[in-house]
XYZ file of C-alpha atoms in Angstrom:
238
model
C 114.916 188.418 62.655
C 112.034 190.906 62.789
C 109.967 188.625 60.552
C 110.295 185.807 63.098
C 108.974 187.902 65.996
C 105.364 187.821 64.878
C 102.345 187.018 66.999
C 101.758 183.856 64.965
C 105.301 182.615 65.548
C 105.228 183.461 69.256
C 101.978 181.534 69.669
C 103.489 178.635 67.734
C 106.600 178.759 69.954
C 104.596 178.700 73.200
C 102.252 175.969 71.960
C 105.042 173.820 70.574
C 107.200 174.263 73.689
C 104.321 173.163 75.914
C 103.660 170.149 73.710
C 107.348 169.231 73.632
C 107.434 169.276 77.445
C 104.375 166.997 77.624
C 105.836 164.639 75.016
C 109.104 164.664 76.963
C 107.555 163.277 80.134
C 108.089 159.689 79.002
C 111.695 160.546 78.155
C 112.281 161.974 81.650
C 110.753 158.882 83.260
C 112.872 156.539 81.135
C 116.072 158.425 81.959
C 115.107 158.519 85.649
C 114.721 154.728 85.702
C 118.013 154.137 83.892
C 120.141 156.596 85.869
C 118.985 154.941 89.083
C 121.206 152.011 88.105
C 124.472 153.947 87.878
C 126.700 155.000 90.738
C 124.979 157.704 92.791
C 127.883 160.127 92.349
C 127.453 159.993 88.556
C 123.674 160.125 88.281
C 123.354 163.880 87.814
C 126.061 163.865 85.143
C 124.558 160.917 83.242
C 121.087 162.458 83.465
C 122.355 165.792 82.110
C 124.227 164.068 79.286
C 121.121 162.037 78.450
C 118.903 165.117 78.250
C 121.588 166.940 76.265
C 121.765 164.083 73.781
C 117.978 164.195 73.425
C 118.151 167.920 72.604
C 121.026 167.443 70.159
C 119.281 164.559 68.413
C 116.075 166.544 67.977
C 117.939 169.536 66.573
C 119.839 167.338 64.116
C 116.609 165.670 63.026
C 115.003 169.086 62.509
C 117.947 170.163 60.355
C 117.476 166.964 58.340
C 113.765 167.593 57.997
C 113.598 166.653 54.313
C 115.047 163.233 55.108
C 112.653 162.853 58.056
C 109.685 163.421 55.771
C 110.866 160.583 53.523
C 110.507 158.224 56.499
C 106.737 158.568 56.230
C 106.761 157.114 52.709
C 105.641 153.447 52.500
C 108.444 150.905 52.072
C 106.404 147.699 51.843
C 103.012 146.294 52.731
C 102.137 143.724 55.394
C 98.543 142.424 55.563
C 97.338 145.400 53.509
C 99.061 147.857 55.866
C 101.791 150.063 54.362
C 104.942 150.088 56.516
C 107.191 153.162 56.435
C 110.624 153.842 57.911
C 108.949 155.748 60.738
C 106.760 152.722 61.489
C 109.814 150.468 61.717
C 111.543 152.840 64.145
C 108.407 153.128 66.289
C 107.970 149.334 66.249
C 111.539 148.657 67.368
C 111.370 151.419 69.962
C 108.058 150.145 71.312
C 109.311 146.566 71.560
C 112.448 147.827 73.317
C 110.373 149.766 75.862
C 108.094 146.781 76.497
C 111.062 144.439 76.976
C 112.974 146.934 79.129
C 109.981 147.746 81.343
C 109.110 144.074 81.788
C 112.705 143.258 82.738
C 112.861 146.134 85.235
C 109.532 145.133 86.815
C 110.740 141.537 87.139
C 114.051 142.723 88.577
C 112.232 144.967 91.052
C 109.880 142.231 92.282
C 112.002 139.082 92.073
C 115.532 140.255 91.408
C 118.508 141.293 93.517
C 116.549 143.634 95.778
C 114.784 140.634 97.332
C 117.932 138.622 97.851
C 119.124 139.047 101.419
C 122.516 140.704 101.647
C 122.950 140.867 97.876
C 124.724 144.050 96.763
C 122.929 146.294 94.321
C 124.610 145.968 90.901
C 125.893 149.165 89.306
C 125.468 149.569 85.559
C 128.195 151.089 83.416
C 127.737 154.652 82.209
C 128.372 153.582 78.603
C 125.600 150.960 78.724
C 123.118 153.420 80.198
C 123.970 156.143 77.660
C 123.607 153.631 74.809
C 120.075 152.797 75.970
C 119.231 156.487 76.382
C 120.456 157.242 72.852
C 118.422 154.350 71.430
C 115.142 155.452 72.979
C 115.930 159.158 72.422
C 115.878 158.426 68.697
C 112.317 157.105 68.930
C 111.007 159.898 71.145
C 112.853 162.543 69.110
C 111.420 161.274 65.821
C 107.895 161.488 67.213
C 108.616 164.946 68.622
C 110.089 166.294 65.380
C 107.203 165.063 63.217
C 104.808 166.758 65.652
C 106.838 169.981 65.487
C 106.754 170.034 61.693
C 102.973 169.957 61.748
C 102.706 172.890 64.161
C 105.320 175.438 63.042
C 106.551 176.737 59.711
C 109.940 178.158 60.676
C 112.770 175.749 61.502
C 114.180 178.307 63.963
C 110.900 178.269 65.914
C 111.007 174.473 66.098
C 114.622 174.461 67.323
C 113.883 177.189 69.908
C 110.913 175.195 71.213
C 113.025 172.034 71.518
C 115.843 173.853 73.356
C 113.464 175.577 75.790
C 111.542 172.349 76.444
C 114.688 170.311 77.126
C 116.095 173.013 79.428
C 112.835 172.979 81.412
C 112.987 169.181 81.602
C 116.601 169.359 82.791
C 115.512 171.573 85.693
C 112.937 169.049 86.908
C 114.617 165.781 85.844
C 116.761 165.559 88.972
C 113.820 166.031 91.338
C 111.755 163.494 89.386
C 114.587 160.941 89.465
C 115.175 161.320 93.212
C 111.441 161.089 93.937
C 111.129 157.912 91.849
C 114.128 156.345 93.603
C 112.797 157.160 97.096
C 109.400 155.541 96.512
C 109.322 151.951 95.138
C 105.594 152.156 94.349
C 106.151 155.292 92.271
C 108.917 153.457 90.415
C 106.493 150.651 89.611
C 103.986 153.207 88.297
C 106.746 154.761 86.181
C 107.644 151.366 84.733
C 103.971 150.660 84.024
C 103.783 154.030 82.265
C 106.755 153.121 80.065
C 105.154 149.747 79.335
C 101.994 151.503 78.149
C 104.043 153.910 76.026
C 105.755 150.896 74.446
C 102.394 149.319 73.616
C 101.224 152.639 72.173
C 104.311 152.882 69.934
C 103.807 149.331 68.643
C 100.136 150.053 67.931
C 101.102 153.309 66.197
C 103.583 151.490 63.981
C 100.834 149.082 62.933
C 98.436 151.864 62.006
C 96.389 151.788 65.218
C 96.484 155.272 66.716
C 96.034 155.552 70.484
C 95.682 159.027 71.962
C 98.463 159.738 74.454
C 95.986 161.732 76.483
C 94.285 158.528 77.630
C 97.593 157.082 78.858
C 98.674 160.321 80.517
C 95.304 160.706 82.252
C 95.345 157.109 83.521
C 98.872 157.450 84.883
C 98.216 160.909 86.338
C 95.170 159.537 88.178
C 97.168 156.543 89.440
C 99.950 158.880 90.588
C 97.421 161.073 92.399
C 95.986 158.060 94.229
C 99.463 156.836 95.176
C 100.457 160.277 96.468
C 97.360 160.188 98.688
C 98.447 156.744 99.931
C 101.950 158.043 100.688
C 100.563 161.066 102.518
C 98.123 158.848 104.421
C 100.935 156.478 105.399
C 103.025 159.344 106.751
C 100.093 160.706 108.739
C 99.465 157.238 110.202
C 103.072 156.859 111.305
C 103.122 160.347 112.773
C 99.979 159.672 114.830
């Protein structure tokens, strides 16, 4: 235990925890969008279960780290590009995010919410949890591979994952309620997920896109929209 409490490990824990929180933003947004479709009384429970599943999946993947590393080995080649198991998972996850985001954007603009008097459909908890588990696998795989490159001790990696998920659980409810209250913010969130999907597909095909560019673009868009919301409130109050 004493050997783990070194300055190097503490720095690795803080750095990895911060990175895990940043990498978990897309997971929070995805869960926020999905839980908005379940009955309001169950949203907090489904959101907590979803975040808990994400933490459990990451811990299990860390414990199976030797198997995870085999996923980076090439399986076959397409157009001179070696495809690994990790690439296949990222490709499927990216396509799922693109399809899901496109469907949600279509549903938001031309679906039931624009039909006069049409009741809002409520999704089943099982269906929502199945989608959360599917995308958690993709985000968790990316997170675990990042963790392996930044820390040497498996206990440090697990501690960072647990701390990061607990922090995300604290803010997930507020994020979800904020997204649900503001339709324009929900559209930005869906656009963010669409970009993440494109990034995952590009990554699976050997075309690396820095997440920082996507996060900066969305953060700037969010800042502008928050100014618009504040300006709209001031106009109505005048």
